[in-house]
XYZ file of C-alpha atoms in Angstrom:
311
model
C -42.674 13.917 5.895
C -41.193 17.415 5.585
C -42.767 18.255 8.924
C -40.956 15.488 10.775
C -37.634 15.167 8.909
C -35.657 18.434 8.660
C -33.951 19.462 5.424
C -30.454 18.936 6.825
C -31.363 15.246 7.189
C -33.374 14.857 3.980
C -30.872 16.418 1.627
C -27.693 14.474 2.657
C -29.693 11.244 2.693
C -31.090 11.925 -0.781
C -27.698 12.904 -2.200
C -25.859 9.914 -0.715
C -28.381 7.555 -2.291
C -27.937 9.200 -5.704
C -24.136 9.184 -5.355
C -24.027 5.521 -4.293
C -26.303 4.449 -7.147
C -24.240 6.315 -9.737
C -20.995 4.777 -8.490
C -22.486 1.281 -8.300
C -24.168 1.153 -11.710
C -21.674 3.171 -13.803
C -18.683 1.044 -14.777
C -15.748 3.428 -14.417
C -12.920 0.929 -13.977
C -10.240 1.875 -11.455
C -11.470 5.452 -10.884
C -14.688 6.840 -9.387
C -17.378 7.623 -11.946
C -17.625 11.287 -10.892
C -13.869 11.664 -11.629
C -13.675 9.671 -14.853
C -16.848 10.978 -16.485
C -17.401 14.770 -16.220
C -21.096 14.279 -16.999
C -21.599 12.527 -13.646
C -20.738 15.509 -11.377
C -22.798 17.703 -13.708
C -25.766 15.408 -13.158
C -25.151 15.597 -9.397
C -25.170 19.403 -9.552
C -28.376 19.284 -11.598
C -30.053 17.019 -9.039
C -28.961 19.294 -6.186
C -30.403 22.272 -8.077
C -33.688 20.417 -8.641
C -33.835 19.503 -4.937
C -33.288 23.138 -3.929
C -35.960 24.312 -6.377
C -38.424 21.769 -4.968
C -37.687 22.924 -1.414
C -38.156 26.569 -2.408
C -41.448 25.763 -4.151
C -42.759 23.753 -1.200
C -41.807 26.520 1.222
C -43.584 29.023 -1.005
C -46.666 26.802 -1.049
C -46.526 26.578 2.750
C -46.319 30.363 3.016
C -49.224 30.842 0.649
C -51.250 28.233 2.521
C -50.472 30.011 5.786
C -51.645 33.321 4.375
C -54.937 31.713 3.319
C -55.645 30.512 6.851
C -58.158 32.312 9.038
C -56.927 34.337 11.970
C -58.046 31.628 14.384
C -56.207 28.958 12.380
C -53.055 31.104 12.253
C -53.160 31.583 16.015
C -53.550 27.843 16.568
C -50.663 27.173 14.166
C -48.377 29.555 16.052
C -49.278 27.877 19.345
C -48.418 24.453 17.919
C -45.217 25.802 16.418
C -44.091 27.195 19.759
C -44.406 23.823 21.486
C -41.205 21.797 22.056
C -40.454 19.138 19.422
C -43.218 20.474 17.138
C -41.338 20.723 13.828
C -39.353 17.508 14.281
C -41.293 15.690 16.976
C -41.251 12.347 15.191
C -37.554 12.608 14.428
C -36.527 13.597 17.953
C -38.706 10.986 19.598
C -37.210 8.390 17.275
C -33.674 9.520 18.136
C -34.408 9.334 21.865
C -35.903 5.898 21.394
C -33.067 4.217 19.476
C -30.350 5.789 21.631
C -32.091 5.288 25.005
C -31.415 8.952 25.809
C -33.311 10.641 28.591
C -34.427 14.277 28.294
C -32.480 16.782 30.350
C -35.443 17.330 32.682
C -35.319 13.626 33.652
C -31.625 13.544 34.528
C -32.399 13.440 38.250
C -33.897 9.969 37.725
C -30.779 8.526 36.085
C -28.153 10.061 38.332
C -25.793 7.479 39.844
C -24.307 7.469 43.310
C -20.832 8.039 41.917
C -19.370 11.377 42.888
C -15.945 12.469 41.674
C -14.955 15.792 43.258
C -18.478 17.065 42.914
C -18.941 15.728 39.385
C -22.082 13.606 39.120
C -22.356 10.656 36.749
C -25.480 9.931 34.727
C -26.607 6.542 33.472
C -27.742 7.965 30.161
C -27.769 6.417 26.702
C -25.183 6.850 23.964
C -25.154 9.978 21.787
C -27.414 9.758 18.715
C -24.504 10.052 16.277
C -22.747 7.084 17.903
C -25.891 4.974 17.970
C -26.650 5.900 14.365
C -23.140 4.898 13.328
C -23.568 1.574 15.098
C -26.792 0.832 13.235
C -25.159 1.951 9.985
C -22.461 -0.680 10.462
C -25.180 -3.307 10.900
C -26.803 -2.224 7.639
C -23.413 -2.271 5.910
C -22.745 -5.779 7.211
C -26.085 -6.997 5.843
C -25.400 -5.446 2.430
C -21.904 -6.954 2.451
C -23.308 -10.367 3.374
C -25.835 -10.298 0.544
C -23.399 -9.004 -2.057
C -20.381 -11.198 -1.358
C -21.822 -14.338 0.231
C -25.327 -14.706 -1.211
C -25.274 -13.017 -4.605
C -21.743 -14.321 -5.133
C -19.745 -11.259 -6.116
C -15.938 -11.321 -6.189
C -14.145 -12.445 -3.017
C -11.441 -10.580 -1.143
C -8.820 -12.923 -2.627
C -10.038 -12.106 -6.136
C -10.119 -8.410 -5.329
C -6.529 -8.629 -4.070
C -5.403 -10.329 -7.290
C -7.250 -7.772 -9.436
C -5.777 -4.840 -7.512
C -2.263 -6.295 -7.706
C -2.594 -6.953 -11.432
C -3.785 -3.402 -11.996
C -0.985 -1.985 -9.830
C 1.668 -3.982 -11.714
C 0.300 -2.703 -15.019
C 0.374 0.867 -13.728
C 3.989 0.425 -12.574
C 5.002 -0.924 -15.990
C 3.232 1.932 -17.751
C 4.917 4.434 -15.440
C 8.350 2.903 -15.979
C 7.897 3.344 -19.725
C 7.619 7.086 -19.230
C 10.248 7.263 -16.471
C 13.397 5.737 -17.989
C 15.658 7.302 -15.345
C 14.473 4.607 -12.962
C 16.975 2.439 -14.817
C 19.143 0.245 -12.598
C 21.581 -2.611 -12.923
C 18.802 -5.203 -12.822
C 16.812 -3.628 -15.670
C 19.614 -2.332 -17.875
C 19.836 -3.759 -21.398
C 22.274 -3.266 -24.251
C 21.174 -0.503 -26.623
C 21.908 -1.041 -30.311
C 19.866 1.738 -31.921
C 22.178 4.136 -33.812
C 20.682 7.188 -32.104
C 21.243 5.792 -28.600
C 24.788 4.677 -29.447
C 25.515 8.137 -30.898
C 24.336 9.765 -27.661
C 26.576 7.383 -25.740
C 29.536 8.373 -27.940
C 28.895 12.053 -27.193
C 28.857 11.354 -23.443
C 32.039 9.273 -23.789
C 33.776 12.042 -25.729
C 32.903 14.605 -23.075
C 33.772 12.585 -19.980
C 35.921 9.533 -20.770
C 38.537 10.270 -23.438
C 41.063 11.655 -20.944
C 41.550 8.227 -19.395
C 40.515 5.914 -22.240
C 41.377 7.926 -25.416
C 38.853 8.824 -28.060
C 39.180 5.437 -29.725
C 38.890 3.540 -26.412
C 42.451 2.222 -26.695
C 43.298 3.224 -23.120
C 45.572 5.822 -21.507
C 45.468 6.021 -17.720
C 42.498 3.722 -17.896
C 42.436 0.299 -19.552
C 41.799 -0.599 -23.164
C 38.038 -0.850 -23.762
C 38.218 -2.546 -27.142
C 39.500 -5.995 -26.175
C 37.677 -8.867 -24.471
C 39.404 -8.553 -21.088
C 37.731 -6.752 -18.186
C 38.979 -5.997 -14.698
C 35.528 -5.842 -13.097
C 33.600 -7.979 -15.545
C 32.218 -7.340 -19.000
C 28.715 -7.227 -20.377
C 26.192 -4.446 -20.086
C 25.258 -5.114 -16.451
C 28.806 -5.215 -15.116
C 29.807 -2.194 -17.162
C 26.733 -0.260 -16.017
C 27.581 -1.067 -12.396
C 31.258 -0.130 -12.814
C 30.473 3.247 -14.383
C 27.785 3.929 -11.781
C 29.704 2.885 -8.652
C 33.276 3.440 -9.849
C 36.294 1.158 -10.098
C 38.417 -0.411 -7.409
C 38.799 1.704 -4.244
C 41.858 3.929 -4.249
C 42.978 3.245 -7.805
C 39.979 2.879 -10.062
C 37.600 5.136 -11.948
C 35.411 7.543 -10.000
C 31.685 6.853 -9.575
C 29.666 8.663 -12.236
C 26.260 8.240 -10.602
C 26.370 11.793 -9.280
C 27.218 13.264 -12.698
C 25.298 11.108 -15.163
C 21.713 9.924 -15.198
C 21.073 6.169 -15.230
C 19.905 6.312 -18.854
C 23.045 8.236 -19.818
C 25.173 5.562 -18.155
C 23.252 2.911 -20.104
C 23.974 4.738 -23.365
C 27.675 5.266 -22.712
C 28.044 1.632 -21.600
C 26.334 0.502 -24.798
C 28.699 2.682 -26.833
C 31.741 1.254 -25.034
C 30.588 -2.275 -25.836
C 30.184 -1.261 -29.477
C 33.964 -0.651 -29.545
C 34.698 -4.338 -28.961
C 37.111 -5.724 -31.552
C 37.980 -2.385 -33.177
C 41.733 -2.759 -32.371
C 42.845 0.884 -32.281
C 46.453 1.725 -33.072
C 48.598 1.989 -29.975
C 46.032 0.336 -27.751
C 47.102 -0.857 -24.341
C 47.620 -4.521 -23.610
C 44.630 -6.473 -22.277
C 44.046 -6.302 -18.532
C 41.901 -8.415 -16.259
C 40.011 -11.511 -17.336
C 38.447 -12.507 -20.609
C 34.684 -12.102 -20.523
C 32.477 -14.448 -22.506
C 28.837 -13.393 -22.884
C 27.346 -16.853 -23.251
C 24.085 -16.491 -21.329
C 25.629 -17.522 -18.026
C 28.101 -14.655 -18.194
C 30.957 -17.075 -17.614
C 34.425 -15.669 -17.035
C 37.397 -17.529 -18.484
C 40.501 -16.632 -16.596
C 43.651 -15.929 -18.633
C 47.161 -14.895 -17.800
C 47.484 -11.186 -17.152
C 49.883 -9.709 -19.676
C 50.882 -6.581 -17.837
C 50.357 -6.811 -14.031
C 51.856 -3.383 -13.490
C 49.332 -1.779 -15.808
C 46.535 -3.724 -14.095
C 47.514 -2.397 -10.679
C 47.192 1.154 -11.974
C 43.407 0.757 -12.477
């Protein structure tokens, strides 16, 4: 077999079989076995080393056998070796057969009458690599047919569902470690003392100039009552802080200065001020907000329309 199939064909074929078997029989979940289990690539390296050792030993045996030949036998061997197709005669004949190729010395017999500016066209077969790829697709189709339609493995629909389920789980896991992907649809009210304290620190640094330290309102409205100009609740407040107030008269957008999680914390702190009734607080502005599940807004009479138009 070594005489007819060269090493550059034997070795890739051998390794691909080993690789395919290891990936098929080792349950590695969503990652390849050679990535998930370090022992697998080590075994591959070991097998490659064993293959190389075997080749070296066989070549050494061939050399020793050659040296043991008589002079007449050596001469005959050299004559056979010098002949075309000697070392891979079977392989090359097989390639010519499956690809319908004609040897270069027979090109005159397959030349067509077509002549394009002196360029002759040959009616030769396809290249061996193309023909081999074609036959490989046939083999793949047969394996696919047996696995999915005869043995009864999972269908494409089931594979799609499994992949989607896995992807959704990975997204959820990633979102747990990437809180700054927070947005108005995912924002929730934070009640943990540590988070509220962080929100208070952000409020003290950025918001007291317009709303006072107690939230009673200065240039901006009172944040401690139940009336809101752009809607109350964590989602509305998150959106207002992120995008800013009314154009031309409202608060600036803080999305360029604060991270989404920081906006969530400061919004949660602001909502914790509800009902505190600071001394000297501004009159209510906007509409009363009732957080009753449907986020209904009960309209009330605006006490100070001039103050409302300032914000």
